[in-house]
mmCIF file of C-alpha atoms and ligand atoms in Angstrom:
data_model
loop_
_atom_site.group_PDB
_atom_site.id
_atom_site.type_symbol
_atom_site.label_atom_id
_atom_site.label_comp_id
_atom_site.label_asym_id
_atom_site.label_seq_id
_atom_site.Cartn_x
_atom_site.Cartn_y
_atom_site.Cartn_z
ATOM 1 C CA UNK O 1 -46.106 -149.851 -197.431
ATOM 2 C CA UNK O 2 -43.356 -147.140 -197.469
ATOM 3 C CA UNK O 3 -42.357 -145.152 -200.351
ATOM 4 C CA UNK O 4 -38.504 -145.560 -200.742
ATOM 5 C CA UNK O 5 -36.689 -141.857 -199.852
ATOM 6 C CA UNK O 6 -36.252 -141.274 -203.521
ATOM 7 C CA UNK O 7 -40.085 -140.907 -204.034
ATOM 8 C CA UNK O 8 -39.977 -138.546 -201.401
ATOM 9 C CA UNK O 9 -40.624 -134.960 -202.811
ATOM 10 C CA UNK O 10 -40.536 -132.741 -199.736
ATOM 11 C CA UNK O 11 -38.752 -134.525 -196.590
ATOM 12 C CA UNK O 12 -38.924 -131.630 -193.158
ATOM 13 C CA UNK O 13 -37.084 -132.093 -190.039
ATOM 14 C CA UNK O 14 -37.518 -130.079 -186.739
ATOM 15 C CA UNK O 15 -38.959 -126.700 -188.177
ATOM 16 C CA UNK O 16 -39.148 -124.595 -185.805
ATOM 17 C CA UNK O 17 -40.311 -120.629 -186.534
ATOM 18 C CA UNK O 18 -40.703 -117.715 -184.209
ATOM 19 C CA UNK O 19 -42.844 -114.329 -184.622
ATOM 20 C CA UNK O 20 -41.940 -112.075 -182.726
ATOM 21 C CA UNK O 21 -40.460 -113.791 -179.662
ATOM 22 C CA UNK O 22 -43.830 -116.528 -180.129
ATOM 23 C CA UNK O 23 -42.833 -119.945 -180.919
ATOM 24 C CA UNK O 24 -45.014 -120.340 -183.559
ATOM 25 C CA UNK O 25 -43.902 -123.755 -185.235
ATOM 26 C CA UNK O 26 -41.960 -126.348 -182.711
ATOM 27 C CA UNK O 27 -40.439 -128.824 -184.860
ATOM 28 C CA UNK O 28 -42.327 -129.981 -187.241
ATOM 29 C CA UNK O 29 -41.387 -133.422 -188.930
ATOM 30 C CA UNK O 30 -43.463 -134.296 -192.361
ATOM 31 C CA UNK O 31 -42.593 -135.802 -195.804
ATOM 32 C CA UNK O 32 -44.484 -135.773 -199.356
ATOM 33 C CA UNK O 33 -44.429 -138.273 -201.764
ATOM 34 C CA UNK O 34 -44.731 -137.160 -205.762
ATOM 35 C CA UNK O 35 -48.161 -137.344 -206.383
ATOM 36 C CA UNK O 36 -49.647 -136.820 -202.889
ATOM 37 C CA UNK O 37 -52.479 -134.589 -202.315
ATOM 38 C CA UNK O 38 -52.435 -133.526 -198.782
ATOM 39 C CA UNK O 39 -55.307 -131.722 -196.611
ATOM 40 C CA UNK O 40 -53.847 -129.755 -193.518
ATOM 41 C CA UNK O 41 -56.768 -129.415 -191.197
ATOM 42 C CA UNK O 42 -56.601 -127.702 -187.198
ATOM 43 C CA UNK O 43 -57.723 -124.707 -185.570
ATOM 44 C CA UNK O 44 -57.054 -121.075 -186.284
ATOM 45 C CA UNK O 45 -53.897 -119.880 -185.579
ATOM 46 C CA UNK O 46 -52.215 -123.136 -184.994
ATOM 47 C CA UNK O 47 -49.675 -122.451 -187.579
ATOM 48 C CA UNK O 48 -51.207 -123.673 -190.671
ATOM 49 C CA UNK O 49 -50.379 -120.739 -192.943
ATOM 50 C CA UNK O 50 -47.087 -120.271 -191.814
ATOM 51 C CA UNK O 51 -45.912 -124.290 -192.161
ATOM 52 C CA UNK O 52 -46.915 -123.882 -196.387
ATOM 53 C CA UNK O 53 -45.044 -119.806 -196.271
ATOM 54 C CA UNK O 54 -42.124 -121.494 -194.748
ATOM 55 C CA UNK O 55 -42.270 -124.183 -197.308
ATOM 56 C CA UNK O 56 -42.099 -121.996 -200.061
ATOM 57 C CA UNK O 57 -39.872 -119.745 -197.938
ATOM 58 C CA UNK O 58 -42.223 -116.796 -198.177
ATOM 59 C CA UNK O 59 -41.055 -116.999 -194.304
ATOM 60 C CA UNK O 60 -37.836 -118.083 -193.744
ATOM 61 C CA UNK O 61 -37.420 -120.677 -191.068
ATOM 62 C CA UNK O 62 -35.555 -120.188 -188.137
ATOM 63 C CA UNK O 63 -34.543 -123.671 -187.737
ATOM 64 C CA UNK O 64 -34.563 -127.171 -189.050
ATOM 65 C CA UNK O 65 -34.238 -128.536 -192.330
ATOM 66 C CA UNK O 66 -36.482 -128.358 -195.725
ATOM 67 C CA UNK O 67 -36.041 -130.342 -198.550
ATOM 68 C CA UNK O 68 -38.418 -129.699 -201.107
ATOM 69 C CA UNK O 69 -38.567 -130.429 -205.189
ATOM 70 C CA UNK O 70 -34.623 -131.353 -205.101
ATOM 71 C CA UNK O 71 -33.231 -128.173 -202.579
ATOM 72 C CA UNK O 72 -32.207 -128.760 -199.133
ATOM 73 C CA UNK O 73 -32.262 -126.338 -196.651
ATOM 74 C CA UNK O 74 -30.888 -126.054 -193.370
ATOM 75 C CA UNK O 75 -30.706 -123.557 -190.637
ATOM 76 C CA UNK O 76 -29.655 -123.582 -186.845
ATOM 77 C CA UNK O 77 -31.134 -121.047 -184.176
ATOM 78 C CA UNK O 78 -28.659 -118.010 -184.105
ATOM 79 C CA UNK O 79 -28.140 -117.542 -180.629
ATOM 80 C CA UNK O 80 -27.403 -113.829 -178.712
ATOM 81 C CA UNK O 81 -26.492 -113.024 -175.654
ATOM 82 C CA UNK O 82 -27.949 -110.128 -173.858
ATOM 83 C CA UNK O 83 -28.035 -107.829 -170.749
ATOM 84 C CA UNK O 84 -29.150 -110.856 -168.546
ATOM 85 C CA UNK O 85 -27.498 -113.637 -169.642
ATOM 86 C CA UNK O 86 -24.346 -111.840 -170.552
ATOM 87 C CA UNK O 87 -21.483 -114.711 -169.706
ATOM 88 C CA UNK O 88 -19.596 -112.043 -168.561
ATOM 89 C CA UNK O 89 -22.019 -110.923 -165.809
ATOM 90 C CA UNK O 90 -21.436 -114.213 -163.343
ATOM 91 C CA UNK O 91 -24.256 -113.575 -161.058
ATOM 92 C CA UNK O 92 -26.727 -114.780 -163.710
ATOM 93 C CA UNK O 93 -27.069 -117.667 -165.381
ATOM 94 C CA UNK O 94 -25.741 -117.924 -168.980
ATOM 95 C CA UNK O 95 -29.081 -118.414 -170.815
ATOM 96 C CA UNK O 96 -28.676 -118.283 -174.457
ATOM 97 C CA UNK O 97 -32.284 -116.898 -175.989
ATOM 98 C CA UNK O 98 -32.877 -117.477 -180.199
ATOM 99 C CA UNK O 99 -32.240 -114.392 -181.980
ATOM 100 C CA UNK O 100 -35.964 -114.347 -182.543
ATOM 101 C CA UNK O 101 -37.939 -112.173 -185.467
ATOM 102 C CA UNK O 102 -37.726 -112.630 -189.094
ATOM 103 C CA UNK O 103 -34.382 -113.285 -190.534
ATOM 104 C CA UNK O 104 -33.565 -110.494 -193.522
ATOM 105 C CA UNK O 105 -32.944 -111.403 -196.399
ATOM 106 C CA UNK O 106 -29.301 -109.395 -196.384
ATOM 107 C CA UNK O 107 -28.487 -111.467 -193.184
ATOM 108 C CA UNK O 108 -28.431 -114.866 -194.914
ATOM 109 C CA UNK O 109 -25.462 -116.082 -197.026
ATOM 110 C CA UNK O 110 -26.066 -115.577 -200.713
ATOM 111 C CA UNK O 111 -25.899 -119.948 -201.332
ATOM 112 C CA UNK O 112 -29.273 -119.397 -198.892
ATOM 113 C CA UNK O 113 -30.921 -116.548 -200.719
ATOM 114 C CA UNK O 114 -29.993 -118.565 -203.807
ATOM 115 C CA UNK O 115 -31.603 -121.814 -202.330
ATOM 116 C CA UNK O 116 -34.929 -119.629 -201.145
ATOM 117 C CA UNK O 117 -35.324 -118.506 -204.573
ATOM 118 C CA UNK O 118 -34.752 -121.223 -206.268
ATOM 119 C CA UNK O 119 -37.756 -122.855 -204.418
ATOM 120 C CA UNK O 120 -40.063 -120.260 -204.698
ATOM 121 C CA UNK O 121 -39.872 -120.763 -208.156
ATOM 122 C CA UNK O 122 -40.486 -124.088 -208.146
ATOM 123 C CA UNK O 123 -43.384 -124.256 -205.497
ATOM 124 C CA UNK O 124 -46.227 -122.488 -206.105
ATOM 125 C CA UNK O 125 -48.377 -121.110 -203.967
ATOM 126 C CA UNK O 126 -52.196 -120.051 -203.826
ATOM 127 C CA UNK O 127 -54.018 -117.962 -201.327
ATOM 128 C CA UNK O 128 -57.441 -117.128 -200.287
ATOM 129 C CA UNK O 129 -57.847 -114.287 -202.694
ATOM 130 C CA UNK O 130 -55.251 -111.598 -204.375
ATOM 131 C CA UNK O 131 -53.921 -113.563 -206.861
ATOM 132 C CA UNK O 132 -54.502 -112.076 -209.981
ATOM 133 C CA UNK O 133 -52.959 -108.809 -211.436
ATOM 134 C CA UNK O 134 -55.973 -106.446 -211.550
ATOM 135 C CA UNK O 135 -54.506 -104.578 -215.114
ATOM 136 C CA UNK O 136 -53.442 -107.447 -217.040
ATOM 137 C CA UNK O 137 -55.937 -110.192 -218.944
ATOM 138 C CA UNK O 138 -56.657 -113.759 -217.815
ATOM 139 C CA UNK O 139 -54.309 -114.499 -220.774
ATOM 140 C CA UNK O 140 -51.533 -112.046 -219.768
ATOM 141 C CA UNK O 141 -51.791 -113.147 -215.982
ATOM 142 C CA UNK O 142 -50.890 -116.468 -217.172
ATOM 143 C CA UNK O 143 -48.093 -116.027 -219.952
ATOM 144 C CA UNK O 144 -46.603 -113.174 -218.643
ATOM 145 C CA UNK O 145 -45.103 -114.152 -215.093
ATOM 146 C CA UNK O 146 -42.562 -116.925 -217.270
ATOM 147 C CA UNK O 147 -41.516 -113.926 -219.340
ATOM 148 C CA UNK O 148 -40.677 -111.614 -216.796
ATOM 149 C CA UNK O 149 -39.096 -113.962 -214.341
ATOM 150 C CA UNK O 150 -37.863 -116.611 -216.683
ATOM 151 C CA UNK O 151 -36.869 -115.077 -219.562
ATOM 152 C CA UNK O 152 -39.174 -117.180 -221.494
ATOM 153 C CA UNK O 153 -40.414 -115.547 -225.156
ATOM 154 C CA UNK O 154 -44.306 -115.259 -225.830
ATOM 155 C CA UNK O 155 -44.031 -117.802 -228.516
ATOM 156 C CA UNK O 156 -43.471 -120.897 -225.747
ATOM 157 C CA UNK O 157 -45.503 -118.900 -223.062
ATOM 158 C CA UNK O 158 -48.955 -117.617 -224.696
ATOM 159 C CA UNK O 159 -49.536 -121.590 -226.097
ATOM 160 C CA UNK O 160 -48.843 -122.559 -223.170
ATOM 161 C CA UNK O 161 -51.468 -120.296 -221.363
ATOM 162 C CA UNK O 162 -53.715 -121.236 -224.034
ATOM 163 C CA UNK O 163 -53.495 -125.162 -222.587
ATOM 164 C CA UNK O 164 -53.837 -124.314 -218.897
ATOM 165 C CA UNK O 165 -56.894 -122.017 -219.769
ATOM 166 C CA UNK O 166 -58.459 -125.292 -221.156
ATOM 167 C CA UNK O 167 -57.446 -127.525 -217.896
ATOM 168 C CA UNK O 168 -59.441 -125.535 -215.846
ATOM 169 C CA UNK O 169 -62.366 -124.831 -218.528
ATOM 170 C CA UNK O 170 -61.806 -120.689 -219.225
ATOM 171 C CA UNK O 171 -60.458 -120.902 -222.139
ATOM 172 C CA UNK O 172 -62.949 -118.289 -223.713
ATOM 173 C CA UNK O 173 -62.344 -115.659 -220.802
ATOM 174 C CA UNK O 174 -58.856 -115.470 -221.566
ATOM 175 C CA UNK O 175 -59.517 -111.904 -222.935
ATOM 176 C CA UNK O 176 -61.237 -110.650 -219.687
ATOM 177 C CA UNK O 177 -59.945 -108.613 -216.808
ATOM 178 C CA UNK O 178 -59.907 -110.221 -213.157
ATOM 179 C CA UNK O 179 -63.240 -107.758 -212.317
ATOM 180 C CA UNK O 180 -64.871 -109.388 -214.734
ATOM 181 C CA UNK O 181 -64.568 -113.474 -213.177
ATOM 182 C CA UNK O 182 -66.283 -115.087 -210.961
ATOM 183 C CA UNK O 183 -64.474 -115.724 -207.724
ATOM 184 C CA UNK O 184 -64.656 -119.370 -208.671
ATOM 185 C CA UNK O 185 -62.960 -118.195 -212.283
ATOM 186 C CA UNK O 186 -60.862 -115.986 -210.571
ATOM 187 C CA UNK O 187 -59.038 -118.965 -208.403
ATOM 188 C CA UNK O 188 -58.705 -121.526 -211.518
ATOM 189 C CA UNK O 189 -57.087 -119.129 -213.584
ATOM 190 C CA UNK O 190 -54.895 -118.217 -210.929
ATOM 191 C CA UNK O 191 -54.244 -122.192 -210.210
ATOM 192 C CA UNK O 192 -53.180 -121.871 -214.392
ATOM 193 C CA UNK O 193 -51.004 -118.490 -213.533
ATOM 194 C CA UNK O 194 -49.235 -120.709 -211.105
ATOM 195 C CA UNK O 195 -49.164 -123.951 -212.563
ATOM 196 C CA UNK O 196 -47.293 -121.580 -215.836
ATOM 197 C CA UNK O 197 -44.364 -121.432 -213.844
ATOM 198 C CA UNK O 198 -43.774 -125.269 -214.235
ATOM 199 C CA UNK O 199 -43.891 -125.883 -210.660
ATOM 200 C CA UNK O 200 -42.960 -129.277 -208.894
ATOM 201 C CA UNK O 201 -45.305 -128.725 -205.995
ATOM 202 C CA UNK O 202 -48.527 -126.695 -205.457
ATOM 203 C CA UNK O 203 -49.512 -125.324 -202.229
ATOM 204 C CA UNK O 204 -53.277 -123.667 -201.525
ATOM 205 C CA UNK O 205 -53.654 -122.046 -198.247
ATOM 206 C CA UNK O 206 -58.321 -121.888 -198.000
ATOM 207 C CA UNK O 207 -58.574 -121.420 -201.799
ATOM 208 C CA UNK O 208 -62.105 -121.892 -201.612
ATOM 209 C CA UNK O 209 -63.009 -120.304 -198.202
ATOM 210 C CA UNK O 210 -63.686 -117.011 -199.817
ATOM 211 C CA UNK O 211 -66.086 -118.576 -202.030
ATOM 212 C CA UNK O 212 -69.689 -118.891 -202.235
ATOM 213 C CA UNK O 213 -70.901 -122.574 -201.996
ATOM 214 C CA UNK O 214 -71.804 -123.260 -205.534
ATOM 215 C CA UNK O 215 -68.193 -122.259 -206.633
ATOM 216 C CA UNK O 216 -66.481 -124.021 -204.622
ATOM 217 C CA UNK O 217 -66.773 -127.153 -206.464
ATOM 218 C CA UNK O 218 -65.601 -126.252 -210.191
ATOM 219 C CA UNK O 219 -62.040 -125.086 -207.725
ATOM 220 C CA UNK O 220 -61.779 -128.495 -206.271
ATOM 221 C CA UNK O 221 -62.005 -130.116 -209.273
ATOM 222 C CA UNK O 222 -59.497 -128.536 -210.956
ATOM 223 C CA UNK O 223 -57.372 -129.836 -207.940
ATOM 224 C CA UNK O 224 -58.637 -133.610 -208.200
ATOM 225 C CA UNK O 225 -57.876 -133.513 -211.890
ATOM 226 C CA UNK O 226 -54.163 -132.268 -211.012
ATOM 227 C CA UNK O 227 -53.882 -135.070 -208.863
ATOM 228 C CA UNK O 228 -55.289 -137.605 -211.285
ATOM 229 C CA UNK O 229 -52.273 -135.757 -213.253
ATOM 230 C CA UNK O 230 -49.771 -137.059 -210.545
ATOM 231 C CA UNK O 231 -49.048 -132.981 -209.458
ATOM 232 C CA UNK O 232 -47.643 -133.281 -205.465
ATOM 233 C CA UNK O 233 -50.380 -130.532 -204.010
ATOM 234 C CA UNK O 234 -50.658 -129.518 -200.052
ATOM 235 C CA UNK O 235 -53.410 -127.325 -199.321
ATOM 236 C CA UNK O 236 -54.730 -125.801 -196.164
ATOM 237 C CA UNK O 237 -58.711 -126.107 -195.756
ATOM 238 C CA UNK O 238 -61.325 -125.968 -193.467
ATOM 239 C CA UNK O 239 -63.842 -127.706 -195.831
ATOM 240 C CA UNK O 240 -63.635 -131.225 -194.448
ATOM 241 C CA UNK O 241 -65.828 -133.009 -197.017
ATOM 242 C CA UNK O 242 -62.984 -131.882 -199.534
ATOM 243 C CA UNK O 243 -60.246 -133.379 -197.411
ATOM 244 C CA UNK O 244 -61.931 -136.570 -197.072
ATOM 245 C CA UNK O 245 -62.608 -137.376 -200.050
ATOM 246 C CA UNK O 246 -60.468 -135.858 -202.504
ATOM 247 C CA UNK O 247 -56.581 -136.273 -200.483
ATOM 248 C CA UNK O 248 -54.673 -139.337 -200.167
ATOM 249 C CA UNK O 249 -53.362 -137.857 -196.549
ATOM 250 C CA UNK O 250 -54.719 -135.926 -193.805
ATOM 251 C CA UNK O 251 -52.847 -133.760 -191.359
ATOM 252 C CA UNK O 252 -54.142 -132.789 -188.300
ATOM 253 C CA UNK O 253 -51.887 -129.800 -186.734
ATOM 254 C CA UNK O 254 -52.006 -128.208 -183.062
ATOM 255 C CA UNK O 255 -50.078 -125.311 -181.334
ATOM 256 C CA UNK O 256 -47.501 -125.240 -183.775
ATOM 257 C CA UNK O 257 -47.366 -129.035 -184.126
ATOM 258 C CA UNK O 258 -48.319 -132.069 -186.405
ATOM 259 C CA UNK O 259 -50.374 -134.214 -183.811
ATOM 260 C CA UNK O 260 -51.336 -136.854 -186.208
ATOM 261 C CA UNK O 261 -51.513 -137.611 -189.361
ATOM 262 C CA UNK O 262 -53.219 -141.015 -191.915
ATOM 263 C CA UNK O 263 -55.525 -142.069 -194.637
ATOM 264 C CA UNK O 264 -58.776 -139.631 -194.181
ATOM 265 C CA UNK O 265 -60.521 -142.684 -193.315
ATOM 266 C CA UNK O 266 -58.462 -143.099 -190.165
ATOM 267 C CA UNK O 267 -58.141 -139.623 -189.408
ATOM 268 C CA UNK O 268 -61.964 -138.935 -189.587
ATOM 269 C CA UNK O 269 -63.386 -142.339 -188.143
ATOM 270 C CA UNK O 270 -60.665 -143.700 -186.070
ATOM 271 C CA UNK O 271 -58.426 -141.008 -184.940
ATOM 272 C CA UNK O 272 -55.944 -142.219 -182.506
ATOM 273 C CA UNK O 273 -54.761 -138.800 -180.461
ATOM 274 C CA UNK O 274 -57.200 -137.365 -178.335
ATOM 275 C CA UNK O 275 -56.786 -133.730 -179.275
ATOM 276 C CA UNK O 276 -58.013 -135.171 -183.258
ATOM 277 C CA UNK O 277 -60.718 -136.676 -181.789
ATOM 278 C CA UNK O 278 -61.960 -133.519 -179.820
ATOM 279 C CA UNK O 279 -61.903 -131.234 -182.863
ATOM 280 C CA UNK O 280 -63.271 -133.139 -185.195
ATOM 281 C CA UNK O 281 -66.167 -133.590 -182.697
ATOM 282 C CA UNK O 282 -66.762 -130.180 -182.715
ATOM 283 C CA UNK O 283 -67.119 -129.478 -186.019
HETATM 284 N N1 ATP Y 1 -46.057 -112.165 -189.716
HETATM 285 C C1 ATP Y 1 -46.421 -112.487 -188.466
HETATM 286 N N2 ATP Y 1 -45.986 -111.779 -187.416
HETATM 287 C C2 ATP Y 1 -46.314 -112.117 -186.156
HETATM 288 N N3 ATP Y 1 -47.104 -113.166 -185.823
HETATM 289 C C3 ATP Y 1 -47.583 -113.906 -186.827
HETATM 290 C C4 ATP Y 1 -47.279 -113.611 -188.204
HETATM 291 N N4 ATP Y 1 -47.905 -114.537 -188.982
HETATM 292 C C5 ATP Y 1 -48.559 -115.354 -188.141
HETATM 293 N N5 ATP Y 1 -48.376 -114.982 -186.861
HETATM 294 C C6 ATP Y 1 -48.922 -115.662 -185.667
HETATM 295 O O1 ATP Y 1 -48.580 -117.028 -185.782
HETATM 296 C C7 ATP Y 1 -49.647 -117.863 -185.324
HETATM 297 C C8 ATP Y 1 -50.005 -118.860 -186.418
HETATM 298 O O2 ATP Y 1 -50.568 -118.138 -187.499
HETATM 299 P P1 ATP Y 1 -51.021 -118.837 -188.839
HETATM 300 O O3 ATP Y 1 -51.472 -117.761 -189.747
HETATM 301 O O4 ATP Y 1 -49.933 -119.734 -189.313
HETATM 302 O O5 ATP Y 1 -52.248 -119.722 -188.323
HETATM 303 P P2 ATP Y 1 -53.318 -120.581 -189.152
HETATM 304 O O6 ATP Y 1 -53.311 -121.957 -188.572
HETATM 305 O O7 ATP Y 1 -53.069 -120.422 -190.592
HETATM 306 O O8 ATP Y 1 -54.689 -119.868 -188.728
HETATM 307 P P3 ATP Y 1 -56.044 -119.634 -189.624
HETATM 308 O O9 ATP Y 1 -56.774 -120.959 -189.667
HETATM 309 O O10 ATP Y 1 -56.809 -118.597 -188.827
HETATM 310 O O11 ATP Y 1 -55.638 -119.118 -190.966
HETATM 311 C C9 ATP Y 1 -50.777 -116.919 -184.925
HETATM 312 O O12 ATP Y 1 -50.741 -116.766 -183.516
HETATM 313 C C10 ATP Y 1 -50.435 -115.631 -185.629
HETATM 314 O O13 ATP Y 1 -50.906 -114.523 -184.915
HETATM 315 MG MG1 MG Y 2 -54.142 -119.515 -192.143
#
């Protein structure tokens, strides 16, 4: 069965994203429904990481289009000419190269920068470790961030912090420092920190790789519970075991590209593309 395009939540077509002069991403196509939890699985460096930055637009892409919790983006390859394949210069070829390297900020129109920070806002987004403001409480980590960028007053944001403590079970560390958690502790109350922003769409990128084995758990939970909750989450892991059982959708990404994708069942027993099949042998 297909989900009609209004359940669709995130809808990308033809990413594509350079790094210095490396094509890192080459056109990735992939949609969302609300309430999916997704598990993107492949080999370092395959562009993992910078498919959830660029969805967030911590990266900006350099071409394609992202639509993502009710913003569309679009972007087209700048092209430059240089030295070699100056038209001008008729003994060469005209060759017209990307204007590769990360786009500024200054050099995209303001409806763009508008667009890119609109989504940032509403798509949060968790990392390995680093999450946490080092000189604020676990209570202040959470009910602050809605203040400052928001505007929102303590009286809606501090109850509010209060609740999200409970989700993920700290509610009685709220008056510690970061230091003083757990590394387990220290990613659920940063889940809360982000989920405070009201978010549409949570992305993890190896929240639990940093983690000793016994902690790993209480994080994953707190991500099965959100998606009991219907929250649409995409996260990045190498723990396999998670991303069978727990997500609805497996993704299996190579060289920049999204070679197949199913049910975990079918992705882990009955994977149709060779290059799935060979990694998940090796593991
Ligand atoms: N800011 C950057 N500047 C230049 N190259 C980059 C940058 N970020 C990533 N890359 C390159 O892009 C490629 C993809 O990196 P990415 O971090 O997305 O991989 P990954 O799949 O997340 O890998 P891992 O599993 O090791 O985290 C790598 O070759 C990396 O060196
Ligand atoms: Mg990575």
């Amino acid at each position: 069965m297909y989900a009609s395009q209004q359940d669709e939540l995130i809808n990308v077509k033809g990413l594509h994203k350079y790094f210095l002069g490396n094509h890192i991403l080459k056109g990735i196509d992939f949609s969302a429904n609300e309430g999916d939890l997704i598990s993107i699985i492949g080999r370092s460096g395959c562009g993992k990481t910078t498919f959830l930055r660029c969805l967030n637009c911590l990266e900006i892409l350099d071409s394609g289009t992202i639509h993502i919790a009710g913003i569309t983006l679009s972007r087209h390859l700048n092209h430059h000419i240089t030295e070699e394949n100056n038209p001008s210069n008729n003994k060469k070829r005209r060759v017209l190269l990307p204007n590769l390297g990360m786009p500024k900020e200054e050099r995209l129109d303001d409806d763009f920068r508008l667009k890119a920070r609109a989504i940032r806002l509403k798509v949060g987004i968790l990392f390995q470790n680093l999450n946490l403001f080092p000189h604020m409480t676990v209570l202040e980590n959470i009910s602050r961030p809605p203040m400052i960028v928001k505007g929102e007053n303590r009286d809606q944001t501090v109850p509010r912090a209060i609740g999200l403590l409970e989700k993920v079970g700290l509610e009685k560390f709220m008056d510690r420092y970061p230091h003083q958690l757990s590394g387990g502790q220290a990613q659920r109350v940063a889940i809360a920190r982000a989920l405070a922003m009201s978010p549409q769409v949570m992305l993890y990128d190896e929240p639990t790789s940093s983690l000793d084995p016994e902690l790993v758990q209480e994080v994953m939970e707190v991500m099965i519970n959100l998606h009991k909750e219907g929250m649409t989450q995409i996260i990045v892991t190498h723990a396999m075991n998670f991303a069978r059982k727990a997500s609805n959708i497996v993704i299996y990404m190579e060289d920049g590209k999204i070679v197949e994708q199913g049910h975990p069942d079918e992705i882990f027993d009955n994977a149709k593309d060779q290059r799935t099949q060979q990694y998940l042998s090796i593991l």
